């Protein structure tokens, strides 16, 4: 396309068209990934390989042949089939610090595109996604079946209806919609040492955040970029106790370290009891507990949701209550902006009116002075100037001068 000729004779591309060019990458998934690498959105080889292995276009249903928009670095939406900008996903994957064997929860899993990319890096393991739309979940499950990733499980449930006590904890979590206020309690599903990435509401707007859980109640937080996302929808039954429980992996010696501290302590106590002659557990062979009993115990039986308020440390600053943030309300913020603008408009109007009155008064005074300097002086309603005070003093010292002024500025005649 041709650029526009500017007045200096330099050919430039209009800003809007330039932005479209920046996002346009071609007609294939490989061209999209190449664009992400060239622009610096992807800087690590294993992330590049994961994005190349998962064709973005195949995760959108009923896509017309030759459609290139799906391979642009831009959000795509068909009804409630929605994908965020690929460069944003790339940044999220990089900040999740994925490794083989880590568990993953995708809140608002959508088409399953991001879940599939994460699975390329983390491999088989505990991997769940939750969303609200059954057709979306069916489509995602079908796509992942084609990719032989049946270990990824999707569930039709509102995230606010998850039982935070009985659901498993995850090493990594991604939020596909904005969390604020009580939605931040979903961070209870993170393991200590786990990382969550996603949009969060703060007192100054929405930000993609990287949240590292450092203890049962504290989190290190880093703001990555300011964004605008839809909010996580509230529960349809907010007064009802959340009861949906995502399945937990059974205990085995190889998964022992991934279970909660309370569960590990219970296993250790039972095994120690088998070594004491006076303990009832002593009569049961250890293999019975290891091979049959522990595997049937729910991993969260010996854990509880943290009741203490969460606290966060933003970019290394002092800790503060996490719930103090998330009070940002877009409608209230807009109303406050409108009120501020209205107040500013009133001030400007009053100022302009004041300036207008002064200008009219000045023009009238000028007219009076042209017709009669004395009338012009009498018409002045503001504070006397130093010049006028000096003229009055001179008139008192020289009556003839004053008399001349009373005669239109000409000397009086006898």
mmCIF file of C-alpha atoms in Angstrom:
data_model
loop_
_atom_site.group_PDB
_atom_site.id
_atom_site.type_symbol
_atom_site.label_atom_id
_atom_site.label_comp_id
_atom_site.label_asym_id
_atom_site.label_seq_id
_atom_site.Cartn_x
_atom_site.Cartn_y
_atom_site.Cartn_z
ATOM 1 C CA UNK A 1 0.000 0.000 0.000
ATOM 2 C CA UNK A 2 1.146 3.552 -0.689
ATOM 3 C CA UNK A 3 2.078 5.883 2.080
ATOM 4 C CA UNK A 4 0.884 9.462 2.338
ATOM 5 C CA UNK A 5 2.960 12.439 1.182
ATOM 6 C CA UNK A 6 3.678 14.756 4.102
ATOM 7 C CA UNK A 7 4.480 18.455 3.750
ATOM 8 C CA UNK A 8 8.219 17.852 4.122
ATOM 9 C CA UNK A 9 8.202 15.438 1.190
ATOM 10 C CA UNK A 10 8.826 12.336 3.323
ATOM 11 C CA UNK A 11 6.745 9.242 2.629
ATOM 12 C CA UNK A 12 5.110 7.969 5.839
ATOM 13 C CA UNK A 13 2.632 5.209 6.622
ATOM 14 C CA UNK A 14 -0.452 6.320 8.561
ATOM 15 C CA UNK A 15 -0.226 5.316 12.209
ATOM 16 C CA UNK A 16 -3.299 3.076 12.142
ATOM 17 C CA UNK A 17 -2.121 1.245 9.033
ATOM 18 C CA UNK A 18 1.342 0.870 10.532
ATOM 19 C CA UNK A 19 -0.152 -0.771 13.614
ATOM 20 C CA UNK A 20 -2.092 -3.155 11.412
ATOM 21 C CA UNK A 21 1.116 -4.022 9.581
ATOM 22 C CA UNK A 22 2.856 -4.652 12.895
ATOM 23 C CA UNK A 23 0.210 -7.211 13.805
ATOM 24 C CA UNK A 24 -0.109 -8.811 10.368
ATOM 25 C CA UNK A 25 2.152 -11.848 10.163
ATOM 26 C CA UNK A 26 0.982 -13.990 7.258
ATOM 27 C CA UNK A 27 -1.203 -16.990 6.572
ATOM 28 C CA UNK A 28 0.471 -19.724 8.620
ATOM 29 C CA UNK A 29 1.247 -20.545 12.209
ATOM 30 C CA UNK A 30 4.963 -20.615 11.415
ATOM 31 C CA UNK A 31 4.777 -17.044 10.100
ATOM 32 C CA UNK A 32 3.046 -16.001 13.336
ATOM 33 C CA UNK A 33 5.755 -17.582 15.489
ATOM 34 C CA UNK A 34 8.482 -16.068 13.321
ATOM 35 C CA UNK A 35 6.888 -12.668 13.887
ATOM 36 C CA UNK A 36 6.791 -13.223 17.658
ATOM 37 C CA UNK A 37 10.470 -14.145 17.632
ATOM 38 C CA UNK A 38 11.462 -11.182 15.447
ATOM 39 C CA UNK A 39 9.600 -8.700 17.641
ATOM 40 C CA UNK A 40 11.071 -10.109 20.853
ATOM 41 C CA UNK A 41 7.784 -11.476 22.210
ATOM 42 C CA UNK A 42 9.423 -14.924 22.287
ATOM 43 C CA UNK A 43 13.048 -15.100 23.390
ATOM 44 C CA UNK A 44 13.411 -18.713 24.587
ATOM 45 C CA UNK A 45 13.791 -21.727 22.356
ATOM 46 C CA UNK A 46 11.490 -24.068 24.295
ATOM 47 C CA UNK A 47 8.673 -21.498 24.176
ATOM 48 C CA UNK A 48 9.177 -21.019 20.437
ATOM 49 C CA UNK A 49 8.990 -24.790 19.938
ATOM 50 C CA UNK A 50 5.766 -24.971 21.968
ATOM 51 C CA UNK A 51 4.092 -22.233 19.905
ATOM 52 C CA UNK A 52 5.185 -23.909 16.659
ATOM 53 C CA UNK A 53 3.754 -27.243 17.820
ATOM 54 C CA UNK A 54 0.288 -25.772 18.454
ATOM 55 C CA UNK A 55 -1.430 -24.312 15.375
ATOM 56 C CA UNK A 56 -3.528 -21.356 16.501
ATOM 57 C CA UNK A 57 -5.865 -21.555 13.514
ATOM 58 C CA UNK A 58 -6.965 -25.097 14.312
ATOM 59 C CA UNK A 59 -8.330 -24.062 17.694
ATOM 60 C CA UNK A 60 -11.026 -21.838 16.183
ATOM 61 C CA UNK A 61 -14.077 -23.661 14.772
ATOM 62 C CA UNK A 62 -15.522 -23.133 11.289
ATOM 63 C CA UNK A 63 -12.549 -21.103 10.151
ATOM 64 C CA UNK A 64 -12.701 -20.258 6.452
ATOM 65 C CA UNK A 65 -9.814 -21.463 4.322
ATOM 66 C CA UNK A 66 -7.267 -18.737 3.678
ATOM 67 C CA UNK A 67 -8.315 -16.606 6.634
ATOM 68 C CA UNK A 68 -5.198 -14.799 7.798
ATOM 69 C CA UNK A 69 -6.544 -12.821 10.767
ATOM 70 C CA UNK A 70 -6.201 -15.815 13.064
ATOM 71 C CA UNK A 71 -2.439 -15.687 12.493
ATOM 72 C CA UNK A 72 -2.153 -11.976 13.256
ATOM 73 C CA UNK A 73 -0.733 -10.859 16.572
ATOM 74 C CA UNK A 74 -4.163 -9.698 17.684
ATOM 75 C CA UNK A 75 -7.119 -10.999 19.701
ATOM 76 C CA UNK A 76 -9.675 -13.101 17.832
ATOM 77 C CA UNK A 77 -13.309 -13.553 18.789
ATOM 78 C CA UNK A 78 -16.100 -15.608 17.223
ATOM 79 C CA UNK A 79 -19.070 -15.470 19.585
ATOM 80 C CA UNK A 80 -17.725 -16.698 22.906
ATOM 81 C CA UNK A 81 -14.813 -18.430 21.173
ATOM 82 C CA UNK A 82 -12.056 -16.023 22.101
ATOM 83 C CA UNK A 83 -8.270 -15.960 22.018
ATOM 84 C CA UNK A 84 -6.057 -13.248 23.437
ATOM 85 C CA UNK A 85 -3.173 -11.701 21.538
ATOM 86 C CA UNK A 86 -0.422 -14.304 20.904
ATOM 87 C CA UNK A 87 2.308 -11.968 22.158
ATOM 88 C CA UNK A 88 0.405 -11.662 25.451
ATOM 89 C CA UNK A 89 0.242 -15.462 25.725
ATOM 90 C CA UNK A 90 3.969 -15.619 24.980
ATOM 91 C CA UNK A 91 4.690 -13.166 27.788
ATOM 92 C CA UNK A 92 2.455 -15.128 30.153
ATOM 93 C CA UNK A 93 4.153 -18.439 29.333
ATOM 94 C CA UNK A 94 7.587 -16.882 29.892
ATOM 95 C CA UNK A 95 6.550 -15.498 33.291
ATOM 96 C CA UNK A 96 4.999 -18.796 34.386
ATOM 97 C CA UNK A 97 8.509 -20.294 34.369
ATOM 98 C CA UNK A 98 7.223 -23.685 33.232
ATOM 99 C CA UNK A 99 9.127 -26.923 33.789
ATOM 100 C CA UNK A 100 8.492 -30.579 33.155
ATOM 101 C CA UNK A 101 6.059 -32.170 35.576
ATOM 102 C CA UNK A 102 4.471 -29.009 36.999
ATOM 103 C CA UNK A 103 0.710 -29.003 37.589
ATOM 104 C CA UNK A 104 -1.387 -26.311 35.897
ATOM 105 C CA UNK A 105 -4.817 -24.701 36.291
ATOM 106 C CA UNK A 106 -6.287 -22.580 33.489
ATOM 107 C CA UNK A 107 -9.146 -20.388 34.753
ATOM 108 C CA UNK A 108 -11.204 -19.427 31.706
ATOM 109 C CA UNK A 109 -9.562 -22.081 29.552
ATOM 110 C CA UNK A 110 -11.547 -21.170 26.433
ATOM 111 C CA UNK A 111 -10.556 -23.026 23.268
ATOM 112 C CA UNK A 112 -7.732 -24.883 25.007
ATOM 113 C CA UNK A 113 -5.064 -23.160 22.891
ATOM 114 C CA UNK A 114 -2.995 -21.917 25.831
ATOM 115 C CA UNK A 115 -3.466 -25.179 27.737
ATOM 116 C CA UNK A 116 -2.020 -27.055 24.784
ATOM 117 C CA UNK A 117 1.008 -24.728 24.619
ATOM 118 C CA UNK A 118 1.626 -25.147 28.357
ATOM 119 C CA UNK A 119 1.377 -28.936 27.992
ATOM 120 C CA UNK A 120 4.100 -28.887 25.339
ATOM 121 C CA UNK A 121 6.480 -27.619 28.027
ATOM 122 C CA UNK A 122 5.118 -29.143 31.258
ATOM 123 C CA UNK A 123 4.279 -32.529 29.754
ATOM 124 C CA UNK A 124 1.740 -35.036 31.116
ATOM 125 C CA UNK A 125 0.540 -34.397 34.629
ATOM 126 C CA UNK A 126 -2.178 -32.706 36.646
ATOM 127 C CA UNK A 127 -3.610 -30.198 34.182
ATOM 128 C CA UNK A 128 -7.104 -28.713 34.559
ATOM 129 C CA UNK A 129 -9.140 -26.026 32.825
ATOM 130 C CA UNK A 130 -12.440 -24.461 33.887
ATOM 131 C CA UNK A 131 -14.893 -22.480 31.792
ATOM 132 C CA UNK A 132 -18.591 -21.632 31.621
ATOM 133 C CA UNK A 133 -19.598 -22.786 28.123
ATOM 134 C CA UNK A 134 -20.149 -26.457 27.344
ATOM 135 C CA UNK A 135 -19.693 -26.111 23.569
ATOM 136 C CA UNK A 136 -16.402 -24.313 24.160
ATOM 137 C CA UNK A 137 -15.223 -27.063 26.501
ATOM 138 C CA UNK A 138 -16.291 -29.812 24.088
ATOM 139 C CA UNK A 139 -14.362 -28.110 21.302
ATOM 140 C CA UNK A 140 -11.264 -27.747 23.487
ATOM 141 C CA UNK A 141 -11.409 -31.403 24.539
ATOM 142 C CA UNK A 142 -11.738 -32.478 20.903
ATOM 143 C CA UNK A 143 -8.744 -30.379 19.847
ATOM 144 C CA UNK A 144 -6.574 -31.816 22.609
ATOM 145 C CA UNK A 145 -7.704 -35.353 21.806
ATOM 146 C CA UNK A 146 -6.349 -34.825 18.286
ATOM 147 C CA UNK A 147 -3.059 -33.733 19.835
ATOM 148 C CA UNK A 148 -3.055 -36.804 22.107
ATOM 149 C CA UNK A 149 -3.227 -34.708 25.267
ATOM 150 C CA UNK A 150 -6.175 -36.451 26.883
ATOM 151 C CA UNK A 151 -4.594 -35.999 30.308
ATOM 152 C CA UNK A 152 -5.755 -32.353 30.162
ATOM 153 C CA UNK A 153 -9.206 -32.214 31.753
ATOM 154 C CA UNK A 154 -11.776 -29.445 31.345
ATOM 155 C CA UNK A 155 -14.716 -28.725 33.639
ATOM 156 C CA UNK A 156 -17.850 -26.650 33.188
ATOM 157 C CA UNK A 157 -17.917 -24.599 36.377
ATOM 158 C CA UNK A 158 -17.727 -21.016 37.557
ATOM 159 C CA UNK A 159 -14.355 -20.474 39.212
ATOM 160 C CA UNK A 160 -16.090 -18.890 42.214
ATOM 161 C CA UNK A 161 -17.937 -22.179 42.835
ATOM 162 C CA UNK A 162 -14.709 -24.129 43.383
ATOM 163 C CA UNK A 163 -14.225 -25.545 46.869
ATOM 164 C CA UNK A 164 -10.896 -23.981 47.813
ATOM 165 C CA UNK A 165 -10.439 -26.463 50.672
ATOM 166 C CA UNK A 166 -10.921 -29.715 48.777
ATOM 167 C CA UNK A 167 -9.613 -28.793 45.317
ATOM 168 C CA UNK A 168 -5.965 -29.632 44.644
ATOM 169 C CA UNK A 169 -3.263 -27.015 44.692
ATOM 170 C CA UNK A 170 -1.358 -26.221 41.521
ATOM 171 C CA UNK A 171 2.200 -25.237 40.711
ATOM 172 C CA UNK A 172 1.110 -22.816 38.004
ATOM 173 C CA UNK A 173 -2.103 -20.936 37.253
ATOM 174 C CA UNK A 174 -3.300 -18.679 34.437
ATOM 175 C CA UNK A 175 -6.339 -16.397 34.653
ATOM 176 C CA UNK A 176 -8.065 -15.659 31.356
ATOM 177 C CA UNK A 177 -10.334 -12.999 32.871
ATOM 178 C CA UNK A 178 -9.766 -10.208 35.357
ATOM 179 C CA UNK A 179 -9.731 -11.062 39.061
ATOM 180 C CA UNK A 180 -10.454 -8.463 41.705
ATOM 181 C CA UNK A 181 -11.708 -8.332 45.268
ATOM 182 C CA UNK A 182 -12.876 -11.780 46.376
ATOM 183 C CA UNK A 183 -11.776 -13.333 43.071
ATOM 184 C CA UNK A 184 -8.236 -13.064 44.387
ATOM 185 C CA UNK A 185 -9.088 -15.833 46.864
ATOM 186 C CA UNK A 186 -8.540 -18.186 43.912
ATOM 187 C CA UNK A 187 -4.851 -17.750 44.678
ATOM 188 C CA UNK A 188 -5.525 -20.174 47.547
ATOM 189 C CA UNK A 189 -5.287 -22.884 44.858
ATOM 190 C CA UNK A 190 -1.590 -22.109 44.355
ATOM 191 C CA UNK A 191 1.062 -24.234 45.994
ATOM 192 C CA UNK A 192 3.519 -22.324 48.162
ATOM 193 C CA UNK A 193 6.219 -21.503 45.637
ATOM 194 C CA UNK A 194 3.654 -21.559 42.838
ATOM 195 C CA UNK A 195 3.159 -18.826 40.237
ATOM 196 C CA UNK A 196 -0.015 -17.293 38.812
ATOM 197 C CA UNK A 197 -0.174 -14.962 35.804
ATOM 198 C CA UNK A 198 -3.203 -13.046 34.609
ATOM 199 C CA UNK A 199 -5.150 -9.778 34.748
ATOM 200 C CA UNK A 200 -5.901 -8.400 38.210
ATOM 201 C CA UNK A 201 -7.854 -5.327 39.241
ATOM 202 C CA UNK A 202 -5.981 -2.812 41.352
ATOM 203 C CA UNK A 203 -6.733 0.638 42.713
ATOM 204 C CA UNK A 204 -5.207 2.123 39.541
ATOM 205 C CA UNK A 205 -6.738 -0.171 36.906
ATOM 206 C CA UNK A 206 -6.131 -3.610 35.427
ATOM 207 C CA UNK A 207 -2.661 -5.122 35.143
ATOM 208 C CA UNK A 208 -1.260 -8.412 33.961
ATOM 209 C CA UNK A 209 0.513 -9.605 37.091
ATOM 210 C CA UNK A 210 3.002 -12.270 38.009
ATOM 211 C CA UNK A 211 2.102 -13.551 41.478
ATOM 212 C CA UNK A 212 4.515 -15.796 43.398
ATOM 213 C CA UNK A 213 3.148 -17.436 46.540
ATOM 214 C CA UNK A 214 5.832 -17.201 49.219
ATOM 215 C CA UNK A 215 3.831 -18.575 52.177
ATOM 216 C CA UNK A 216 0.288 -19.502 53.136
ATOM 217 C CA UNK A 217 -0.640 -15.824 53.370
ATOM 218 C CA UNK A 218 1.953 -13.800 51.440
ATOM 219 C CA UNK A 219 2.613 -13.197 47.755
ATOM 220 C CA UNK A 220 5.285 -11.386 45.790
ATOM 221 C CA UNK A 221 3.609 -9.430 42.991
ATOM 222 C CA UNK A 222 4.972 -7.829 39.843
ATOM 223 C CA UNK A 223 2.930 -5.688 37.448
ATOM 224 C CA UNK A 224 3.813 -6.625 33.855
ATOM 225 C CA UNK A 225 1.575 -4.393 31.736
ATOM 226 C CA UNK A 226 -1.698 -2.475 31.914
ATOM 227 C CA UNK A 227 -4.576 -4.155 30.092
ATOM 228 C CA UNK A 228 -8.339 -4.218 29.713
ATOM 229 C CA UNK A 229 -10.009 -7.618 30.232
ATOM 230 C CA UNK A 230 -13.523 -8.756 31.003
ATOM 231 C CA UNK A 231 -14.046 -9.671 34.644
ATOM 232 C CA UNK A 232 -14.494 -13.138 36.048
ATOM 233 C CA UNK A 233 -18.256 -13.577 36.268
ATOM 234 C CA UNK A 234 -19.653 -13.899 39.797
ATOM 235 C CA UNK A 235 -21.312 -17.070 40.960
ATOM 236 C CA UNK A 236 -24.995 -17.451 40.135
ATOM 237 C CA UNK A 237 -25.489 -18.626 43.728
ATOM 238 C CA UNK A 238 -23.229 -16.343 45.772
ATOM 239 C CA UNK A 239 -24.875 -17.260 49.101
ATOM 240 C CA UNK A 240 -24.285 -20.982 48.579
ATOM 241 C CA UNK A 241 -21.067 -22.527 49.841
ATOM 242 C CA UNK A 242 -18.745 -23.382 46.924
ATOM 243 C CA UNK A 243 -18.881 -27.147 46.492
ATOM 244 C CA UNK A 244 -17.322 -28.070 43.146
ATOM 245 C CA UNK A 245 -14.215 -30.181 43.721
ATOM 246 C CA UNK A 246 -11.663 -30.683 40.975
ATOM 247 C CA UNK A 247 -10.149 -34.189 41.019
ATOM 248 C CA UNK A 248 -6.852 -34.665 42.799
ATOM 249 C CA UNK A 249 -4.204 -37.185 41.787
ATOM 250 C CA UNK A 250 -3.949 -40.184 44.110
ATOM 251 C CA UNK A 251 -1.015 -40.389 46.484
ATOM 252 C CA UNK A 252 1.958 -42.480 45.439
ATOM 253 C CA UNK A 253 5.527 -42.437 46.724
ATOM 254 C CA UNK A 254 6.546 -40.566 43.554
ATOM 255 C CA UNK A 255 3.901 -37.826 44.043
ATOM 256 C CA UNK A 256 4.418 -37.466 47.807
ATOM 257 C CA UNK A 257 6.365 -34.193 47.518
ATOM 258 C CA UNK A 258 3.593 -32.578 45.438
ATOM 259 C CA UNK A 259 0.964 -33.026 48.148
ATOM 260 C CA UNK A 260 0.138 -30.537 50.860
ATOM 261 C CA UNK A 261 2.168 -30.208 54.028
ATOM 262 C CA UNK A 262 -0.732 -31.554 56.115
ATOM 263 C CA UNK A 263 -1.115 -34.637 53.937
ATOM 264 C CA UNK A 264 2.626 -35.375 53.991
ATOM 265 C CA UNK A 265 2.632 -35.056 57.785
ATOM 266 C CA UNK A 266 -0.277 -37.504 58.070
ATOM 267 C CA UNK A 267 1.492 -40.063 55.865
ATOM 268 C CA UNK A 268 4.664 -39.711 57.900
ATOM 269 C CA UNK A 269 2.821 -40.134 61.231
ATOM 270 C CA UNK A 270 1.044 -43.283 60.057
ATOM 271 C CA UNK A 271 4.264 -44.824 58.789
ATOM 272 C CA UNK A 272 5.994 -43.996 62.078
ATOM 273 C CA UNK A 273 3.138 -45.635 63.998
ATOM 274 C CA UNK A 274 3.744 -48.883 62.123
ATOM 275 C CA UNK A 275 7.181 -49.028 63.753
ATOM 276 C CA UNK A 276 5.849 -48.873 67.336
ATOM 277 C CA UNK A 277 4.841 -52.180 68.858
ATOM 278 C CA UNK A 278 2.112 -50.650 71.038
ATOM 279 C CA UNK A 279 0.464 -48.830 68.132
ATOM 280 C CA UNK A 280 -2.665 -50.335 66.524
ATOM 281 C CA UNK A 281 -1.092 -49.549 63.148
ATOM 282 C CA UNK A 282 1.752 -51.921 63.949
ATOM 283 C CA UNK A 283 -0.388 -54.972 63.158
ATOM 284 C CA UNK A 284 -1.011 -53.722 59.596
ATOM 285 C CA UNK A 285 1.801 -54.322 57.089
ATOM 286 C CA UNK A 286 3.340 -51.087 55.795
ATOM 287 C CA UNK A 287 2.671 -52.107 52.191
ATOM 288 C CA UNK A 288 -1.070 -52.058 52.877
ATOM 289 C CA UNK A 289 -0.882 -48.372 53.786
ATOM 290 C CA UNK A 290 1.493 -47.499 50.951
ATOM 291 C CA UNK A 291 -0.235 -49.435 48.159
ATOM 292 C CA UNK A 292 -3.883 -49.280 49.194
ATOM 293 C CA UNK A 293 -4.734 -46.844 52.003
ATOM 294 C CA UNK A 294 -2.890 -43.621 51.204
ATOM 295 C CA UNK A 295 -3.999 -43.696 47.580
ATOM 296 C CA UNK A 296 -7.670 -43.621 48.643
ATOM 297 C CA UNK A 297 -7.225 -40.689 51.018
ATOM 298 C CA UNK A 298 -8.202 -37.327 49.531
ATOM 299 C CA UNK A 299 -5.095 -35.129 49.264
ATOM 300 C CA UNK A 300 -6.866 -32.210 50.959
ATOM 301 C CA UNK A 301 -8.285 -34.111 53.939
ATOM 302 C CA UNK A 302 -5.474 -32.806 56.081
ATOM 303 C CA UNK A 303 -5.466 -29.261 54.738
ATOM 304 C CA UNK A 304 -7.638 -26.209 55.143
ATOM 305 C CA UNK A 305 -8.137 -23.012 53.226
ATOM 306 C CA UNK A 306 -6.231 -20.088 54.641
ATOM 307 C CA UNK A 307 -8.560 -17.909 56.683
ATOM 308 C CA UNK A 308 -5.956 -15.233 57.371
ATOM 309 C CA UNK A 309 -6.099 -12.321 54.914
ATOM 310 C CA UNK A 310 -3.707 -12.454 51.999
ATOM 311 C CA UNK A 311 -0.877 -9.952 51.905
ATOM 312 C CA UNK A 312 1.205 -8.895 48.933
ATOM 313 C CA UNK A 313 4.562 -7.286 48.288
ATOM 314 C CA UNK A 314 4.419 -5.305 45.033
ATOM 315 C CA UNK A 315 7.768 -4.966 43.249
ATOM 316 C CA UNK A 316 9.697 -5.427 46.487
ATOM 317 C CA UNK A 317 7.791 -2.757 48.422
ATOM 318 C CA UNK A 318 6.441 -3.256 51.936
ATOM 319 C CA UNK A 319 3.720 -5.830 52.460
ATOM 320 C CA UNK A 320 0.141 -4.620 52.335
ATOM 321 C CA UNK A 321 -3.249 -6.327 52.534
ATOM 322 C CA UNK A 322 -4.101 -7.776 49.134
ATOM 323 C CA UNK A 323 -7.818 -7.186 49.580
ATOM 324 C CA UNK A 324 -7.200 -3.432 49.869
ATOM 325 C CA UNK A 325 -6.563 -3.555 46.160
ATOM 326 C CA UNK A 326 -9.184 -4.790 43.780
ATOM 327 C CA UNK A 327 -11.481 -1.968 44.896
ATOM 328 C CA UNK A 328 -11.120 -0.393 41.467
ATOM 329 C CA UNK A 329 -14.545 -0.096 39.861
ATOM 330 C CA UNK A 330 -14.532 0.988 36.228
ATOM 331 C CA UNK A 331 -17.999 2.574 36.387
ATOM 332 C CA UNK A 332 -17.137 4.504 39.554
ATOM 333 C CA UNK A 333 -13.841 5.574 38.040
ATOM 334 C CA UNK A 334 -15.586 6.871 34.920
ATOM 335 C CA UNK A 335 -18.113 8.741 37.068
ATOM 336 C CA UNK A 336 -15.283 10.328 39.050
ATOM 337 C CA UNK A 337 -13.570 11.387 35.813
ATOM 338 C CA UNK A 338 -16.807 12.942 34.541
ATOM 339 C CA UNK A 339 -17.277 14.798 37.819
ATOM 340 C CA UNK A 340 -13.726 16.119 37.636
ATOM 341 C CA UNK A 341 -14.212 17.230 34.026
ATOM 342 C CA UNK A 342 -17.504 18.935 34.922
ATOM 343 C CA UNK A 343 -15.856 20.801 37.793
ATOM 344 C CA UNK A 344 -13.014 21.853 35.490
ATOM 345 C CA UNK A 345 -15.538 23.023 32.862
ATOM 346 C CA UNK A 346 -17.365 25.132 35.445
ATOM 347 C CA UNK A 347 -14.105 26.697 36.570
ATOM 348 C CA UNK A 348 -13.166 27.472 32.976
ATOM 349 C CA UNK A 349 -16.596 28.949 32.293
ATOM 350 C CA UNK A 350 -16.388 31.181 35.356
ATOM 351 C CA UNK A 351 -12.866 32.212 34.403
ATOM 352 C CA UNK A 352 -13.908 33.020 30.847
ATOM 353 C CA UNK A 353 -16.900 34.973 32.152
ATOM 354 C CA UNK A 354 -14.620 36.936 34.472
ATOM 355 C CA UNK A 355 -12.214 37.602 31.629
ATOM 356 C CA UNK A 356 -15.143 38.605 29.417
ATOM 357 C CA UNK A 357 -16.431 41.096 32.021
ATOM 358 C CA UNK A 358 -12.968 42.590 32.385
ATOM 359 C CA UNK A 359 -12.616 42.906 28.619
ATOM 360 C CA UNK A 360 -15.993 44.642 28.266
ATOM 361 C CA UNK A 361 -15.177 46.971 31.151
ATOM 362 C CA UNK A 362 -11.821 47.790 29.560
ATOM 363 C CA UNK A 363 -13.436 48.577 26.196
ATOM 364 C CA UNK A 364 -16.022 50.842 27.853
ATOM 365 C CA UNK A 365 -13.304 52.664 29.741
ATOM 366 C CA UNK A 366 -11.349 53.166 26.522
ATOM 367 C CA UNK A 367 -14.432 54.549 24.842
ATOM 368 C CA UNK A 368 -15.105 56.909 27.748
ATOM 369 C CA UNK A 369 -11.529 58.128 27.690
ATOM 370 C CA UNK A 370 -11.805 58.875 23.997
ATOM 371 C CA UNK A 371 -14.963 60.899 24.590
ATOM 372 C CA UNK A 372 -13.977 62.428 27.908
ATOM 373 C CA UNK A 373 -10.950 61.435 29.955
ATOM 374 C CA UNK A 374 -12.676 62.481 33.162
ATOM 375 C CA UNK A 375 -15.682 60.277 32.464
ATOM 376 C CA UNK A 376 -13.337 57.463 31.655
ATOM 377 C CA UNK A 377 -11.687 57.997 35.010
ATOM 378 C CA UNK A 378 -15.054 58.082 36.774
ATOM 379 C CA UNK A 379 -16.178 54.927 35.017
ATOM 380 C CA UNK A 380 -13.264 52.974 36.463
ATOM 381 C CA UNK A 381 -14.611 50.750 39.222
ATOM 382 C CA UNK A 382 -11.483 48.832 40.097
ATOM 383 C CA UNK A 383 -8.700 49.839 42.488
ATOM 384 C CA UNK A 384 -6.975 53.124 41.621
ATOM 385 C CA UNK A 385 -3.650 52.721 39.872
ATOM 386 C CA UNK A 386 -0.454 54.410 40.940
ATOM 387 C CA UNK A 387 -0.580 56.517 37.777
ATOM 388 C CA UNK A 388 -4.048 57.850 38.623
ATOM 389 C CA UNK A 389 -2.976 58.612 42.207
ATOM 390 C CA UNK A 390 -0.052 60.604 40.827
ATOM 391 C CA UNK A 391 -2.366 62.510 38.463
ATOM 392 C CA UNK A 392 -4.708 63.380 41.343
ATOM 393 C CA UNK A 393 -1.800 64.666 43.448
ATOM 394 C CA UNK A 394 -0.608 66.794 40.525
ATOM 395 C CA UNK A 395 -4.100 68.208 40.103
ATOM 396 C CA UNK A 396 -4.226 69.202 43.750
ATOM 397 C CA UNK A 397 -0.894 71.011 43.390
ATOM 398 C CA UNK A 398 -1.911 72.737 40.124
ATOM 399 C CA UNK A 399 -5.590 73.715 40.074
ATOM 400 C CA UNK A 400 -5.286 75.101 36.554
ATOM 401 C CA UNK A 401 -4.376 71.661 35.266
ATOM 402 C CA UNK A 402 -7.433 70.200 36.900
ATOM 403 C CA UNK A 403 -9.549 72.957 35.461
ATOM 404 C CA UNK A 404 -8.160 72.215 32.039
ATOM 405 C CA UNK A 405 -9.185 68.593 32.366
ATOM 406 C CA UNK A 406 -12.712 69.632 33.219
ATOM 407 C CA UNK A 407 -12.816 71.521 29.946
ATOM 408 C CA UNK A 408 -12.065 68.554 27.808
ATOM 409 C CA UNK A 409 -8.315 68.918 28.127
ATOM 410 C CA UNK A 410 -8.152 72.462 26.721
ATOM 411 C CA UNK A 411 -7.089 75.520 28.728
ATOM 412 C CA UNK A 412 -9.975 77.432 30.243
ATOM 413 C CA UNK A 413 -10.834 80.679 28.607
ATOM 414 C CA UNK A 414 -11.757 83.846 30.402
#
